[in-house]
GROMACS .gro file of C-alpha atoms in nm:
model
   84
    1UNK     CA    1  -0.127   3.271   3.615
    2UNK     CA    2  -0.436   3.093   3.493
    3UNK     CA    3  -0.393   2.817   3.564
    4UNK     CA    4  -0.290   2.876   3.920
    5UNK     CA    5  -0.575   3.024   3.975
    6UNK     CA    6  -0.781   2.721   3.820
    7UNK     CA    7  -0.557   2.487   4.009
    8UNK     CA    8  -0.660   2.705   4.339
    9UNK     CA    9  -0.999   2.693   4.276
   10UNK     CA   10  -1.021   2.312   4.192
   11UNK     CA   11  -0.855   2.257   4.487
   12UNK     CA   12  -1.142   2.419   4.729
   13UNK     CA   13  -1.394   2.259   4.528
   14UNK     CA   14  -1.218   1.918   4.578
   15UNK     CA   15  -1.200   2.009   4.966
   16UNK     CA   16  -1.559   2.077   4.953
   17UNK     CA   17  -1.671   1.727   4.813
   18UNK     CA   18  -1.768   1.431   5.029
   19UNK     CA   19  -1.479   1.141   5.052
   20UNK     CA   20  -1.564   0.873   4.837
   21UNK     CA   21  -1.852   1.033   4.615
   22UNK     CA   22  -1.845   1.007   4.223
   23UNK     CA   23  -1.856   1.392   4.211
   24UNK     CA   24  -1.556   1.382   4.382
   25UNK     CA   25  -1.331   1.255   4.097
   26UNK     CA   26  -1.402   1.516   3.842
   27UNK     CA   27  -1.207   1.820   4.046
   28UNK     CA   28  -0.937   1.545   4.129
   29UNK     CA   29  -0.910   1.420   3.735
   30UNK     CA   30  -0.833   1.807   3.642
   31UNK     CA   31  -0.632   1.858   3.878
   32UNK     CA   32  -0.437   1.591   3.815
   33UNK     CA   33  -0.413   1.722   3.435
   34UNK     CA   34  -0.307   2.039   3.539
   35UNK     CA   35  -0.080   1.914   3.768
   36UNK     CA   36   0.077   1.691   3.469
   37UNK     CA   37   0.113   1.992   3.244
   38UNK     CA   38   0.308   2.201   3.473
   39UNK     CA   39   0.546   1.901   3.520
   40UNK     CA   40   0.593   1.852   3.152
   41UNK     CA   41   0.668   2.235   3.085
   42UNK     CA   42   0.942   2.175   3.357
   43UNK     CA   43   1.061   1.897   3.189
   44UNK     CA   44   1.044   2.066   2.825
   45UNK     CA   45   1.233   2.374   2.971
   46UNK     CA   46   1.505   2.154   3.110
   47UNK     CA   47   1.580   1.954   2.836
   48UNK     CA   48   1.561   2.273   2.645
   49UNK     CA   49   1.825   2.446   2.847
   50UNK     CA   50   2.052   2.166   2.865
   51UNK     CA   51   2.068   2.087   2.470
   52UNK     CA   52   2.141   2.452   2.440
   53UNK     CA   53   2.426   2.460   2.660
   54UNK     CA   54   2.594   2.106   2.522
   55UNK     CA   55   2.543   2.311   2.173
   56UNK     CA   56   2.684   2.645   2.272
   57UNK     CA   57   3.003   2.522   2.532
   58UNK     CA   58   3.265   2.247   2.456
   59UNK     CA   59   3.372   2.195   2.852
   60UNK     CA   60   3.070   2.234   3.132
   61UNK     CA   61   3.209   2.125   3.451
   62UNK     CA   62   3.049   2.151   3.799
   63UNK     CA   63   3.208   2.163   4.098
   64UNK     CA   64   3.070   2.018   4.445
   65UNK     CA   65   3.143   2.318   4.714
   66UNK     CA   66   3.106   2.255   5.092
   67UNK     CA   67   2.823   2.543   5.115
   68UNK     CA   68   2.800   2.427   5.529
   69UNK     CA   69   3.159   2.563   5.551
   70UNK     CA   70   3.141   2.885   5.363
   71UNK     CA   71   2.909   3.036   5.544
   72UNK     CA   72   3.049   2.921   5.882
   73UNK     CA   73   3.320   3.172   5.863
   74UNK     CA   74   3.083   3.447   5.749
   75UNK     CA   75   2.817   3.485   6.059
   76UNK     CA   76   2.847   3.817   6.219
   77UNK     CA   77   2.657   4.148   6.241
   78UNK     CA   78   2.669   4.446   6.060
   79UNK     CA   79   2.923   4.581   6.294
   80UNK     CA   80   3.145   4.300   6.345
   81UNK     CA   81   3.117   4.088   6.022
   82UNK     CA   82   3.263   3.715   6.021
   83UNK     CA   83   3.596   3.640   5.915
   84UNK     CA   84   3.494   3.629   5.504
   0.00000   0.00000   0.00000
């Protein structure tokens, strides 16, 4: 939450500078950073999640559904509902 707000902030101030000053690449640099470190918890929680479920499961399988022809079939309204 921190950080977001930070990030926010930076962000204005970086809006506020003049193109192509040296004050200009300070706000930039951090956000940058910050912008680096949310990427790498990302990455850390994804590799985290997916070691864990190699460890704990022998078979993960995922299947490829045709989402676009599910929910044809299911428009409708509350009092006629689609055909799902």
């Amino acid at each position: 939450k921190g950080e977001q707000r930070r990030k926010r902030r930076l962000q204005r101030k970086l809006a506020r500078q003049v193109k192509g000053s040296n004050r200009r690449n300070q706000p930039k640099l951090a956000i940058a950073k910050l912008s680096a470190k949310e990427s790498d918890r990302r990455k850390d929680w994804i590799e985290k999640t997916t070691t864990e479920l190699v460890r704990n499961y022998d078979l993960i399988v995922l299947e490829d559904l045709k989402v676009k022809n599910m929910t044809r079939s299911a428009k409708g309204t509350v009092e006629s509902p689609g055909k799902n």
